[in-house]
Tab-separated table of C-alpha atoms and ligand atoms in Angstrom:
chain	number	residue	atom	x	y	z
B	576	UNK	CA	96.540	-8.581	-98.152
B	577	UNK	CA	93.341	-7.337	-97.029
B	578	UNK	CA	90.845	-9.257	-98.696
B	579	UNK	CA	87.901	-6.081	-100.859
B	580	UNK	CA	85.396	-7.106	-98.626
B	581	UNK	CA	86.412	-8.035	-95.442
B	582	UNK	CA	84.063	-8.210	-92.263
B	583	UNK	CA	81.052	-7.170	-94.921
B	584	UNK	CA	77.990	-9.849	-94.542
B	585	UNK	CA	76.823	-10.866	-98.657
B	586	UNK	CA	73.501	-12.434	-99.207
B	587	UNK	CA	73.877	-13.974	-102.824
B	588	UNK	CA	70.816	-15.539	-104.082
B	589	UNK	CA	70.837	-18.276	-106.680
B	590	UNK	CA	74.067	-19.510	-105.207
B	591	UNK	CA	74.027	-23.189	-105.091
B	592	UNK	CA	75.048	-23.190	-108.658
B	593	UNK	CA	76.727	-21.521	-111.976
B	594	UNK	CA	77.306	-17.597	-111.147
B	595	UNK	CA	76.419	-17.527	-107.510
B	596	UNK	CA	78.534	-19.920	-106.650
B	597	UNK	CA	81.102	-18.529	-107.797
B	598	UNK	CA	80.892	-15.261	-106.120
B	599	UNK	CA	80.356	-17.015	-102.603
B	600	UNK	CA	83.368	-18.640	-103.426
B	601	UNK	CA	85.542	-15.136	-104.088
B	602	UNK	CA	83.499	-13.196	-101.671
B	603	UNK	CA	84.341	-15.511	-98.951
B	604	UNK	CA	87.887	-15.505	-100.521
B	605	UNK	CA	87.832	-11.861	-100.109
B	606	UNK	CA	87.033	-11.968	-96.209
B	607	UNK	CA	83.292	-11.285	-96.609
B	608	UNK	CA	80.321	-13.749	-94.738
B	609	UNK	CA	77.916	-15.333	-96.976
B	610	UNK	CA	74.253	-16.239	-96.659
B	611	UNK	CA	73.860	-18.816	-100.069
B	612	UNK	CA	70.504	-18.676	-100.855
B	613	UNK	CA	69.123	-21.020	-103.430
B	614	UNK	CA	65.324	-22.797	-104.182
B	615	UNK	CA	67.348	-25.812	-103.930
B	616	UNK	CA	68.158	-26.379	-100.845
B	617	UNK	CA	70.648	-29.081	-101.090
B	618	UNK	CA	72.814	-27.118	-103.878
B	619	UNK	CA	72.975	-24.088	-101.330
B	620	UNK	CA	74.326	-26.795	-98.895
B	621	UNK	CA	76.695	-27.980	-101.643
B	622	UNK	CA	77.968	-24.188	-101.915
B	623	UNK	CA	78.291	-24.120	-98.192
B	624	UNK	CA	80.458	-26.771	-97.747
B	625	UNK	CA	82.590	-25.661	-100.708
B	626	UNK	CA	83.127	-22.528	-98.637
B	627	UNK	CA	83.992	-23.900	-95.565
B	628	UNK	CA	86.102	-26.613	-96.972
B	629	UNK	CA	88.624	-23.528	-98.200
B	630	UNK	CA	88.066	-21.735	-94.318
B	631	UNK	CA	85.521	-19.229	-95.151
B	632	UNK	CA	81.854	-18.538	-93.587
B	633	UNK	CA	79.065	-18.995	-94.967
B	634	UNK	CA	75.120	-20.816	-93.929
B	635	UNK	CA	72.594	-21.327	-96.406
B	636	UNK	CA	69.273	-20.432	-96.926
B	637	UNK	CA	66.159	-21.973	-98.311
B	638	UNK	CA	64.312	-19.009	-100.598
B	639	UNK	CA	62.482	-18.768	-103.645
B	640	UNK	CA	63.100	-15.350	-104.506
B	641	UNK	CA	59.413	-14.928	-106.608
B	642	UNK	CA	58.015	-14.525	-102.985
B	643	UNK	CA	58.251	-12.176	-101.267
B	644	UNK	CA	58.181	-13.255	-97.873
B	645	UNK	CA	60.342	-15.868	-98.345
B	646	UNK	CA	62.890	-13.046	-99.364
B	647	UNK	CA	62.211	-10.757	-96.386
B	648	UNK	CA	63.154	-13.879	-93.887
B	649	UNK	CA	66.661	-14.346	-96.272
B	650	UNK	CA	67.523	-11.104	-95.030
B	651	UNK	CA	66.166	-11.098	-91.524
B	652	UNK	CA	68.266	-14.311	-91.406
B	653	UNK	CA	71.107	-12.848	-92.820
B	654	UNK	CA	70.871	-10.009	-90.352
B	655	UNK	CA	70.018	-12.729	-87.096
B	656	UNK	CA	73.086	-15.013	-88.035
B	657	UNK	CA	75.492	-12.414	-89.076
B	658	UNK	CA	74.783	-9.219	-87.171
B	659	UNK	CA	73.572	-6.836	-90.353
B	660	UNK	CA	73.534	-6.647	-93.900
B	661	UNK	CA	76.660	-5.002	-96.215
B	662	UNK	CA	75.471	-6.346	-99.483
B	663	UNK	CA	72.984	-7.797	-101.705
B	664	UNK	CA	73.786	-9.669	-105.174
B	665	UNK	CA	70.569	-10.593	-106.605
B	666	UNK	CA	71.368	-13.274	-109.089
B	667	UNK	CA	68.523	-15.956	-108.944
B	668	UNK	CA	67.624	-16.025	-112.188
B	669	UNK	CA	65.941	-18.905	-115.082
B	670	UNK	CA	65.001	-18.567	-118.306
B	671	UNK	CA	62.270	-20.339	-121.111
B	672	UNK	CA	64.124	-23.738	-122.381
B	673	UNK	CA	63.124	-24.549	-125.784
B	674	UNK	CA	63.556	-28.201	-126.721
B	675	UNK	CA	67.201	-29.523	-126.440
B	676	UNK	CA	69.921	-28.804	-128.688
B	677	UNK	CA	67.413	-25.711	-130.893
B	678	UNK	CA	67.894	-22.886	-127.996
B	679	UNK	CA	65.389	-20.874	-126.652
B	680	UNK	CA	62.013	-21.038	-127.379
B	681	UNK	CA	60.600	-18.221	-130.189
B	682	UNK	CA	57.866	-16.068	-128.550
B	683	UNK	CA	54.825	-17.438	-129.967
B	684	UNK	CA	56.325	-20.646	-128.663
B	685	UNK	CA	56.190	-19.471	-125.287
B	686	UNK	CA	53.123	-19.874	-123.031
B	687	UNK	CA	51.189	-17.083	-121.007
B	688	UNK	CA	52.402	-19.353	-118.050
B	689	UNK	CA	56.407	-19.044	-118.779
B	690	UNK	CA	55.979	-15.216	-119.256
B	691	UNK	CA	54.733	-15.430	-115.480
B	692	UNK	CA	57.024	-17.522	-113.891
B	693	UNK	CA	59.927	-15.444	-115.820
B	694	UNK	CA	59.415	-12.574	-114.582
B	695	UNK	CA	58.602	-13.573	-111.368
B	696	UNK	CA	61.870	-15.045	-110.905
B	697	UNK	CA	64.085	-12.570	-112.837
B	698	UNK	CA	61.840	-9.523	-112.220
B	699	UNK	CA	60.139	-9.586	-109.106
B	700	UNK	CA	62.634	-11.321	-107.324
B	701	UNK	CA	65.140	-8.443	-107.901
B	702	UNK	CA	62.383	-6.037	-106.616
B	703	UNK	CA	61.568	-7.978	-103.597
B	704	UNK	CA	65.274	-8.204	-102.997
B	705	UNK	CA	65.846	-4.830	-103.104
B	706	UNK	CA	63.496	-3.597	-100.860
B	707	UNK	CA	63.813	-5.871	-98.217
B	708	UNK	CA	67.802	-4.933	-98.347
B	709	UNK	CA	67.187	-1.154	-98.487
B	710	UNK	CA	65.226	-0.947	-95.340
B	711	UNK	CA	67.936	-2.927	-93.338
B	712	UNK	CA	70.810	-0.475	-94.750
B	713	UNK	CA	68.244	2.568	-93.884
B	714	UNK	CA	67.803	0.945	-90.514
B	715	UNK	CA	71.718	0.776	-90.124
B	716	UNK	CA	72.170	4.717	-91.022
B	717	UNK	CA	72.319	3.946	-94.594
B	718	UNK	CA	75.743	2.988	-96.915
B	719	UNK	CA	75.121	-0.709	-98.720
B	720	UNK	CA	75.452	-2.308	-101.795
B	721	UNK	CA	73.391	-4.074	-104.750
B	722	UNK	CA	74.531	-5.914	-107.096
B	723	UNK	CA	71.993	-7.487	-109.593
B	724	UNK	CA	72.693	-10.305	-112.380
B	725	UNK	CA	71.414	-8.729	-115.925
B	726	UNK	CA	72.442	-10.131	-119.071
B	727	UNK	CA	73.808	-8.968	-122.448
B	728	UNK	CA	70.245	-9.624	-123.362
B	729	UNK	CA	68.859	-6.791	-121.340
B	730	UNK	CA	71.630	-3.965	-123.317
B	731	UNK	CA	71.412	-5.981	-127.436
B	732	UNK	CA	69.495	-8.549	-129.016
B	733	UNK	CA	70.595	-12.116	-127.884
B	734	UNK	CA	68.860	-15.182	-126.836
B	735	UNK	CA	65.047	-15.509	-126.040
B	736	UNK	CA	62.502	-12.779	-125.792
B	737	UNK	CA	60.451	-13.515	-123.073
B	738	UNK	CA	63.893	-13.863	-121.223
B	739	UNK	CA	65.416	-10.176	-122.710
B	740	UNK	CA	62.427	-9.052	-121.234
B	741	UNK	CA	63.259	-9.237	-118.187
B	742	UNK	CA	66.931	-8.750	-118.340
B	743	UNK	CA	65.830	-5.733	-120.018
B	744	UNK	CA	64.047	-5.071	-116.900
B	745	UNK	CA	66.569	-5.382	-114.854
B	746	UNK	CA	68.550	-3.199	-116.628
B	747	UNK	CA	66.077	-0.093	-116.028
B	748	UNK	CA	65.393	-0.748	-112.366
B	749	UNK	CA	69.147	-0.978	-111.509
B	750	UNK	CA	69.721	2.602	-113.067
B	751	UNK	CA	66.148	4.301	-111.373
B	752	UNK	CA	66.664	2.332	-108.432
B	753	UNK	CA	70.586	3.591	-108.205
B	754	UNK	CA	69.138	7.186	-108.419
B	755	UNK	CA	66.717	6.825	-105.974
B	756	UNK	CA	68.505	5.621	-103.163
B	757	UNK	CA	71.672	7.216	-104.014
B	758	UNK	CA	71.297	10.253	-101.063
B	759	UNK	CA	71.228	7.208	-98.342
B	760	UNK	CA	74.899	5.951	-99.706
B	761	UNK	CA	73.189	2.810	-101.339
B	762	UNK	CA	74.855	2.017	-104.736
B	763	UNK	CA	72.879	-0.140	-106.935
B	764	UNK	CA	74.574	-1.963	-110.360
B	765	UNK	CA	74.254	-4.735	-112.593
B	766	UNK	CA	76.460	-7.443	-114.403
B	767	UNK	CA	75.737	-8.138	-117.381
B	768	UNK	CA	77.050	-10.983	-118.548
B	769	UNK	CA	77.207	-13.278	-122.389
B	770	UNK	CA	76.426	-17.255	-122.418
B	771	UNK	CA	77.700	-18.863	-120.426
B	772	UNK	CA	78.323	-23.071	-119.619
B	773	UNK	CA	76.133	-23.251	-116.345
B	774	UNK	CA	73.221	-25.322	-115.619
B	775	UNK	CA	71.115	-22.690	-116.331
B	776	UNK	CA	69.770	-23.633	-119.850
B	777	UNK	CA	71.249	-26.830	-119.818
B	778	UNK	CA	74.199	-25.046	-121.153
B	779	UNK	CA	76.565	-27.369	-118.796
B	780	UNK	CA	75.686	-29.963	-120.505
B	781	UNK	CA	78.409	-32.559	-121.960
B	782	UNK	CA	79.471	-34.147	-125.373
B	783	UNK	CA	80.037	-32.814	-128.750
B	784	UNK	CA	77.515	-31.048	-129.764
B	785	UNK	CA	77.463	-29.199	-126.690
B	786	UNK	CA	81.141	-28.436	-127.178
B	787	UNK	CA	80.915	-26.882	-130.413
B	788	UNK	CA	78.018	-24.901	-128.783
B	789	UNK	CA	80.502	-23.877	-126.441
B	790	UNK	CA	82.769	-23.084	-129.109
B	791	UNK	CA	80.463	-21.252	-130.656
B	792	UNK	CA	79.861	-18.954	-127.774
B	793	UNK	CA	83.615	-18.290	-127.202
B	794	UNK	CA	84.697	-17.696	-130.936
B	795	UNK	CA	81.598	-15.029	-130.914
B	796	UNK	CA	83.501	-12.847	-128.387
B	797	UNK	CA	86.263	-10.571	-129.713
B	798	UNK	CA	88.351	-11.501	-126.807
B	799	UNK	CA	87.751	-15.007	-128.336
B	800	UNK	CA	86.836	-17.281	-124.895
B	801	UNK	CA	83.460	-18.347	-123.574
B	802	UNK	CA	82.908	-16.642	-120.365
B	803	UNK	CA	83.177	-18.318	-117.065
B	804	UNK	CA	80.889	-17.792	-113.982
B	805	UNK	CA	83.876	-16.760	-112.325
B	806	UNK	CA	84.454	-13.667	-114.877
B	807	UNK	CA	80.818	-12.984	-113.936
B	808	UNK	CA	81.411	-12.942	-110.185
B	809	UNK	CA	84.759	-11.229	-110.294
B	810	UNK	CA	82.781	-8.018	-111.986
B	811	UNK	CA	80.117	-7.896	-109.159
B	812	UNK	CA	82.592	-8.488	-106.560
B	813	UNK	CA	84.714	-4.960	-107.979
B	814	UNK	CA	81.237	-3.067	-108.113
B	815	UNK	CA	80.371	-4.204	-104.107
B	816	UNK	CA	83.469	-3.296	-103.183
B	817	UNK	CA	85.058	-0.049	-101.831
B	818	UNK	CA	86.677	0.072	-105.403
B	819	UNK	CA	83.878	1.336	-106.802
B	820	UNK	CA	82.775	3.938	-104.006
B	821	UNK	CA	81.872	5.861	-106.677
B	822	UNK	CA	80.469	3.890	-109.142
B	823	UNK	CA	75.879	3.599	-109.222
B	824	UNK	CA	73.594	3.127	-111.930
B	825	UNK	CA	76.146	0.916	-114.141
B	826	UNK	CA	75.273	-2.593	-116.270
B	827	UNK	CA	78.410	-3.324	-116.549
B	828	UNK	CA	78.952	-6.285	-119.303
B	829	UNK	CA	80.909	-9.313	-119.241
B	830	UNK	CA	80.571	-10.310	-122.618
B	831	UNK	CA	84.679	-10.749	-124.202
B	832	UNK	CA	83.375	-8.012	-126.026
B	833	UNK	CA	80.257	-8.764	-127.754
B	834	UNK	CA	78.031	-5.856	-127.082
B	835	UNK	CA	80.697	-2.918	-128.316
B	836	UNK	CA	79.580	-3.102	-131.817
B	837	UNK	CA	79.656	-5.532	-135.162
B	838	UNK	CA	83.283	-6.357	-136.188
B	839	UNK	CA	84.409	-5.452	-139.196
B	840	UNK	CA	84.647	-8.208	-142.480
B	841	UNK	CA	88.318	-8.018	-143.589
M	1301	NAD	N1	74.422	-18.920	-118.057
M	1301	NAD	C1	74.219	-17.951	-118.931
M	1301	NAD	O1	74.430	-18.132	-120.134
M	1301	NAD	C2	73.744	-16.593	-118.476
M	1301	NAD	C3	73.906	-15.485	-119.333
M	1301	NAD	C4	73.483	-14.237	-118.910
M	1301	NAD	C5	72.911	-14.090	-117.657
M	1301	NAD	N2	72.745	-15.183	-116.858
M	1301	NAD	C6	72.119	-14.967	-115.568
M	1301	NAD	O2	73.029	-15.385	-114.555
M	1301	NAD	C7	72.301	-15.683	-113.364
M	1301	NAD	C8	72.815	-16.968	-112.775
M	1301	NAD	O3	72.586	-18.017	-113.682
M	1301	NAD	P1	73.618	-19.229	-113.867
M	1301	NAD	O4	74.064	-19.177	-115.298
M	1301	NAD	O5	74.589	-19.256	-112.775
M	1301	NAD	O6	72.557	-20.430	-113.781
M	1301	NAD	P2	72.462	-21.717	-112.817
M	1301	NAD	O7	71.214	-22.415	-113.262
M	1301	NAD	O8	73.752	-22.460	-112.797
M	1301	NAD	O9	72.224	-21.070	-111.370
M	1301	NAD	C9	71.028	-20.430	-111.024
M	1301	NAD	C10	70.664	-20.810	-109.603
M	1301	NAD	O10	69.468	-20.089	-109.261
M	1301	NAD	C11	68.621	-20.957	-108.549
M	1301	NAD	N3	67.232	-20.498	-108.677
M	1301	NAD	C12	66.404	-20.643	-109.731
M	1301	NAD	N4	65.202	-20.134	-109.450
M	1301	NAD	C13	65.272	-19.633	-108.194
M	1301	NAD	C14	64.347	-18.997	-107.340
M	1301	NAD	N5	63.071	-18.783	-107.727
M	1301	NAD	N6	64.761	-18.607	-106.113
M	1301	NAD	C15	66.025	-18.840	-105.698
M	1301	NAD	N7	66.946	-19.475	-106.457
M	1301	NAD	C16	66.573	-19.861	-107.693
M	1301	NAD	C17	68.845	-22.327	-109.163
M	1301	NAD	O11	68.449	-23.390	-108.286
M	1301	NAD	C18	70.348	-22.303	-109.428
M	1301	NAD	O12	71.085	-22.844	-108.341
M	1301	NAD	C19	70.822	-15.695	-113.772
M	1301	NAD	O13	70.221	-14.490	-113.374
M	1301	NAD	C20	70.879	-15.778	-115.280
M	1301	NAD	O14	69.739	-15.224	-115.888
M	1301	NAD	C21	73.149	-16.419	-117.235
């Protein structure tokens, strides 16, 4: 079977871990190139070799995505090593850890300093990432895909503010963004996915109480599971893909259910 995107080149940024890793896993499963792009170098590697060990191509890339020049050469490298660009998941993303085992810190807890370095991580990076990516596809006659990592916390009320800020953010830019390069063929969408056990929070961590945190998470869905990165990556790869031709402007969640209203007490 034809894998959904074969002979497409992928940047994913924030891949050396969690979410990102996961969809350079399935995109390479799917017959797509990767570029893993992380601020740790030696977790892109990790990716990499992850790839490769299952016979699929991918290099990685050194780039903090909260400069911008340091995105602009991830996809001039993307478009050196591999020939062009297809598509762009912009997932690089961190948040405002409060102090273990209380969850995220309040927002008069949170410094002037955090605010900055959120959004210019979660925020600006998608920006950056999105121009840079737009002027390659307009400089190959247009068509190209975006694919953006949101959260439930940019569509309801979950988790820290500082951090729904910016997911919130995202959110907005993903549907305006979608409009305005929709006559060049560029589709532009977001996941948005609930908690999820990554190292992005600490939330991998192990023992019991970060079990029943886990627990927690999963029993809070109406499907009833915690999600998985995997979950997360199998959504972005559907919107990138020729399945969804049609499809710009969406946050699509990944939350087991947990935005589509308040259950009912029986
Ligand atoms: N884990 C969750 O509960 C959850 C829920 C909703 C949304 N998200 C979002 O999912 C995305 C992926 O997070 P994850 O859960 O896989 O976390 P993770 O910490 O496992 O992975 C994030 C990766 O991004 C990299 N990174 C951080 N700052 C970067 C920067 N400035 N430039 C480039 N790379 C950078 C990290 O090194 C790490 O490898 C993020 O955007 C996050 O906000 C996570």
């Amino acid at each position: 079977m034809k894998g959904l995107v074969e002979g497409k080149v992928a940047v994913i940024t924030g891949a050396g871990s969690g979410v990102g890793q996961a969809a350079a896993l399935l995109f390479t499963r799917h017959g797509a190139r990767v570029v893993v792009a992380d601020i740790d170098a030696a977790r892109a590697d990790e990716t990499v070799a992850l790839v490769q060990a299952e016979g699929g191509e991918a290099c990685a890339a050194h780039c903090n995505v909260a400069d911008e020049a340091d995105v602009e050469r991830l996809i001039a490298l993307a478009v050196a090593t591999y020939g062009r660009l297809d598509i762009l998941y912009n997932n690089a993303g961190i948040t405002v850890t409060g102090s273990p085992g209380k969850g995220p810190k309040s927002l008069v807890e949170t410094t002037a300093a955090e605010i900055t370095a959120i959004q210019a991580v979660n925020v600006d990076g998608v920006l950056y990432g999105c121009k840079a990516a737009i002027a390659v596809f307009a400089q190959q006659g247009g068509g190209g895909a975006i694919v953006n990592t949101a959260s439930i916390a940019g569509l309801i009320g979950y988790g820290g503010v500082a951090y729904g800020a910016t997911k919130g953010a995202v959110v907005g830019l993903t549907r305006t963004l979608a409009i305005e390069v929709a006559a060049q063929g560029i589709r532009v969408n977001s996941v948005c996915p609930a908690g999820m056990p990554t190292r992005y929070g600490g939330m991998d961590a192990t023992g019991p109480q970060a079990d029943r945190v886990r627990q927690s998470m999963g029993s809070a869905h109406p499907l009833g599971r915690a999600i998985d990165p995997m979950d997360c990556a199998s959504a972005a790869l559907f919107l990138v893909s020729d399945l969804a031709s049609n499809i710009t402007g969406v946050n699509l969640p990944v939350d087991g259910g947990l935005s589509a209203g308040v259950p009912l007490r029986r």
